[in-house]
Amino acid sequence: MCCRNCWNLYKRTTSRKMSSFWELLCLGLVECHPYLNQTKLLEYCKSKDIAMVAYAALGSNRGKEWIKKDNPVLLEDPVLNSIAEKHRRTPAQVALHYQLQPSVLALAKSFNKRIQENFQVFDFQLTPEDMKILDGLNRNIRYINDSMLTSYPDYPFFMTCSN
C-alpha cells in the first residue's frame, strides 16, 4: 500500500485496524500477475472502492536476490505466448493487459524498448475466453521472497480473503 507503515492489504488485517484509517484508504499494492491473480482480493477491493495496484505484474527479474529462483518464468508460459500470438502482441503486453482489463493498475519495471511496448496495451481487448484461460494460469506463485517478513504480526500471506 502506498501509506506509511503499511505494506499490504488483506481482509483480516483491515478488519483489525481502525475503521477511520481504512475509510481513507484508496489504494492497495499487492503482487499480482497471471500466476497469482488475486481474484478474491480484487473482488474485496472493488467492494470497498479500493484501487488495486499490481507489482511484479510480469513476474520478476530472476537475477535479484529477493526473487525465488525456482519459480517458472511467466513470460515463457506457452498459454500466455499463444494468446500473445493470437493478438499479435508480446507476452508482456498480454500479461499487463490481463491486469488492466479488470481495472487493476499494473506496475512494470522496464527499460529500453520495453517501456514503449508496455504502453501499447490500450489498443486491444482480450476476449472473455482469453481472460478465462489466463485466469486458469493462477498457481498462487509468489515471485517476491518475503521470508524475512513472516514474523511480522500482521503478515498476511498465511490467510485468504475469506478469513
Short mmCIF file of C-alpha atoms in Angstrom, two decimals:
data_model
loop_
_atom_site.label_atom_id
_atom_site.label_comp_id
_atom_site.label_asym_id
_atom_site.label_seq_id
_atom_site.Cartn_x
_atom_site.Cartn_y
_atom_site.Cartn_z
CA MET A 1 0.00 0.00 0.00
CA CYS A 2 1.14 3.48 -0.55
CA CYS A 3 0.86 4.62 3.02
CA ARG A 4 3.40 4.72 5.83
CA ASN A 5 3.93 1.52 7.83
CA CYS A 6 1.54 -0.47 5.64
CA TRP A 7 2.85 -2.90 3.11
CA ASN A 8 -0.09 -4.99 2.01
CA LEU A 9 -3.85 -5.29 2.22
CA TYR A 10 -5.89 -8.24 3.24
CA LYS A 11 -9.41 -8.55 4.63
CA ARG A 12 -8.44 -9.86 8.07
CA THR A 13 -5.89 -7.08 8.51
CA THR A 14 -8.38 -4.40 7.51
CA SER A 15 -10.97 -5.63 9.99
CA ARG A 16 -8.48 -5.32 12.85
CA LYS A 17 -7.35 -1.77 12.07
CA MET A 18 -9.12 1.45 12.88
CA SER A 19 -12.06 1.79 10.54
CA SER A 20 -11.41 5.51 10.03
CA PHE A 21 -7.95 4.68 8.67
CA TRP A 22 -9.37 2.19 6.18
CA GLU A 23 -12.11 4.58 5.16
CA LEU A 24 -9.34 6.87 3.98
CA LEU A 25 -7.53 4.10 2.15
CA CYS A 26 -7.93 4.20 -1.58
CA LEU A 27 -5.04 2.07 -2.86
CA GLY A 28 -3.84 -1.50 -2.23
CA LEU A 29 -0.42 -2.56 -3.56
CA VAL A 30 -0.02 -6.33 -3.99
CA GLU A 31 1.98 -8.83 -6.00
CA CYS A 32 -0.32 -9.77 -8.86
CA HIS A 33 0.22 -11.49 -12.23
CA PRO A 34 -1.33 -14.42 -14.12
CA TYR A 35 0.36 -16.93 -11.78
CA LEU A 36 -1.01 -15.06 -8.73
CA ASN A 37 -4.15 -13.36 -9.98
CA GLN A 38 -5.54 -12.26 -6.58
CA THR A 39 -9.16 -12.65 -7.76
CA LYS A 40 -10.66 -12.73 -4.25
CA LEU A 41 -8.62 -9.74 -3.15
CA LEU A 42 -9.64 -7.80 -6.27
CA GLU A 43 -13.31 -8.51 -5.54
CA TYR A 44 -12.82 -7.34 -1.96
CA CYS A 45 -11.02 -4.17 -3.04
CA LYS A 46 -13.77 -3.36 -5.55
CA SER A 47 -16.43 -3.87 -2.87
CA LYS A 48 -14.65 -1.27 -0.70
CA ASP A 49 -13.83 1.13 -3.57
CA ILE A 50 -10.12 0.46 -3.13
CA ALA A 51 -7.96 0.55 -6.26
CA MET A 52 -5.69 -2.48 -6.54
CA VAL A 53 -2.18 -1.89 -7.85
CA ALA A 54 -0.15 -4.87 -9.06
CA TYR A 55 3.60 -5.05 -8.62
CA ALA A 56 5.62 -7.83 -10.28
CA ALA A 57 2.93 -7.80 -12.97
CA LEU A 58 5.33 -9.51 -15.40
CA GLY A 59 6.73 -11.99 -12.94
CA SER A 60 10.12 -10.70 -11.94
CA ASN A 61 13.81 -10.49 -12.80
CA ARG A 62 15.38 -13.75 -11.67
CA GLY A 63 18.75 -12.05 -11.14
CA LYS A 64 17.68 -10.23 -7.99
CA GLU A 65 18.44 -11.75 -4.58
CA TRP A 66 14.89 -11.33 -3.26
CA ILE A 67 13.35 -13.34 -6.12
CA LYS A 68 12.51 -17.02 -5.67
CA LYS A 69 14.74 -18.77 -8.21
CA ASP A 70 12.73 -21.99 -8.59
CA ASN A 71 9.59 -20.32 -9.95
CA PRO A 72 8.69 -20.69 -13.63
CA VAL A 73 9.31 -17.71 -15.91
CA LEU A 74 5.90 -16.14 -16.50
CA LEU A 75 6.73 -14.60 -19.88
CA GLU A 76 7.81 -18.02 -21.20
CA ASP A 77 4.45 -19.63 -20.39
CA PRO A 78 3.12 -21.39 -23.53
CA VAL A 79 -0.51 -20.40 -22.84
CA LEU A 80 0.43 -16.73 -22.39
CA ASN A 81 2.57 -16.87 -25.53
CA SER A 82 -0.27 -18.46 -27.52
CA ILE A 83 -2.67 -15.66 -26.57
CA ALA A 84 0.04 -13.10 -27.37
CA GLU A 85 0.49 -14.59 -30.85
CA LYS A 86 -3.28 -14.58 -31.40
CA HIS A 87 -3.41 -10.83 -30.69
CA ARG A 88 -0.04 -10.08 -32.35
CA ARG A 89 1.35 -8.82 -29.06
CA THR A 90 4.21 -9.70 -26.76
CA PRO A 91 3.61 -11.93 -23.74
CA ALA A 92 4.39 -8.91 -21.55
CA GLN A 93 1.70 -6.83 -23.26
CA VAL A 94 -0.87 -9.58 -22.72
CA ALA A 95 0.16 -10.03 -19.08
CA LEU A 96 -0.15 -6.28 -18.46
CA HIS A 97 -3.47 -6.04 -20.27
CA TYR A 98 -4.74 -9.02 -18.25
CA GLN A 99 -4.27 -6.83 -15.16
CA LEU A 100 -5.70 -3.65 -16.68
CA GLN A 101 -8.85 -5.11 -18.22
CA PRO A 102 -10.49 -5.87 -14.83
CA SER A 103 -9.35 -2.45 -13.52
CA VAL A 104 -6.10 -3.39 -11.78
CA LEU A 105 -3.35 -0.79 -12.08
CA ALA A 106 -0.19 -2.61 -13.16
CA LEU A 107 3.38 -1.59 -12.40
CA ALA A 108 6.08 -2.98 -14.65
CA LYS A 109 9.76 -2.27 -14.21
CA SER A 110 11.18 -1.98 -17.70
CA PHE A 111 13.90 -0.34 -19.69
CA ASN A 112 14.92 0.20 -23.31
CA LYS A 113 12.34 -0.64 -25.97
CA ARG A 114 10.12 -2.49 -23.48
CA ILE A 115 8.93 0.77 -21.95
CA GLN A 116 7.37 1.76 -25.27
CA GLU A 117 5.91 -1.75 -25.73
CA ASN A 118 4.34 -1.60 -22.28
CA PHE A 119 2.37 1.49 -23.27
CA GLN A 120 0.91 -0.35 -26.25
CA VAL A 121 -1.58 -2.28 -24.12
CA PHE A 122 -4.57 0.03 -24.51
CA ASP A 123 -5.42 -0.60 -28.16
CA PHE A 124 -6.60 -4.21 -27.94
CA GLN A 125 -9.01 -6.26 -25.86
CA LEU A 126 -8.72 -9.77 -24.53
CA THR A 127 -11.83 -11.82 -25.18
CA PRO A 128 -13.79 -13.27 -22.26
CA GLU A 129 -12.39 -16.65 -23.34
CA ASP A 130 -8.82 -15.27 -23.22
CA MET A 131 -9.46 -13.89 -19.73
CA LYS A 132 -10.84 -17.23 -18.57
CA ILE A 133 -7.82 -19.07 -19.99
CA LEU A 134 -5.44 -16.61 -18.30
CA ASP A 135 -7.38 -16.94 -15.04
CA GLY A 136 -6.63 -20.66 -15.31
CA LEU A 137 -2.89 -19.93 -15.08
CA ASN A 138 -3.29 -18.96 -11.41
CA ARG A 139 -0.94 -21.15 -9.36
CA ASN A 140 -0.63 -18.95 -6.25
CA ILE A 141 3.04 -18.44 -7.09
CA ARG A 142 4.78 -15.52 -5.44
CA TYR A 143 7.97 -14.28 -7.06
CA ILE A 144 8.98 -11.97 -4.24
CA ASN A 145 10.77 -13.84 -1.45
CA ASP A 146 9.28 -12.34 1.68
CA SER A 147 10.54 -14.91 4.21
CA MET A 148 12.18 -12.18 6.28
CA LEU A 149 8.72 -10.72 6.96
CA THR A 150 6.97 -13.87 8.22
CA SER A 151 7.48 -12.95 11.88
CA TYR A 152 5.61 -9.67 11.37
CA PRO A 153 2.38 -9.88 13.46
CA ASP A 154 0.15 -8.86 10.54
CA TYR A 155 1.93 -10.99 7.92
CA PRO A 156 -0.99 -11.58 5.54
CA PHE A 157 0.12 -14.48 3.36
CA PHE A 158 -0.98 -17.19 5.79
CA MET A 159 -4.61 -16.25 5.13
CA THR A 160 -7.02 -15.79 2.28
CA CYS A 161 -9.62 -13.12 1.74
CA SER A 162 -12.31 -15.48 3.01
CA ASN A 163 -10.77 -15.40 6.52
#
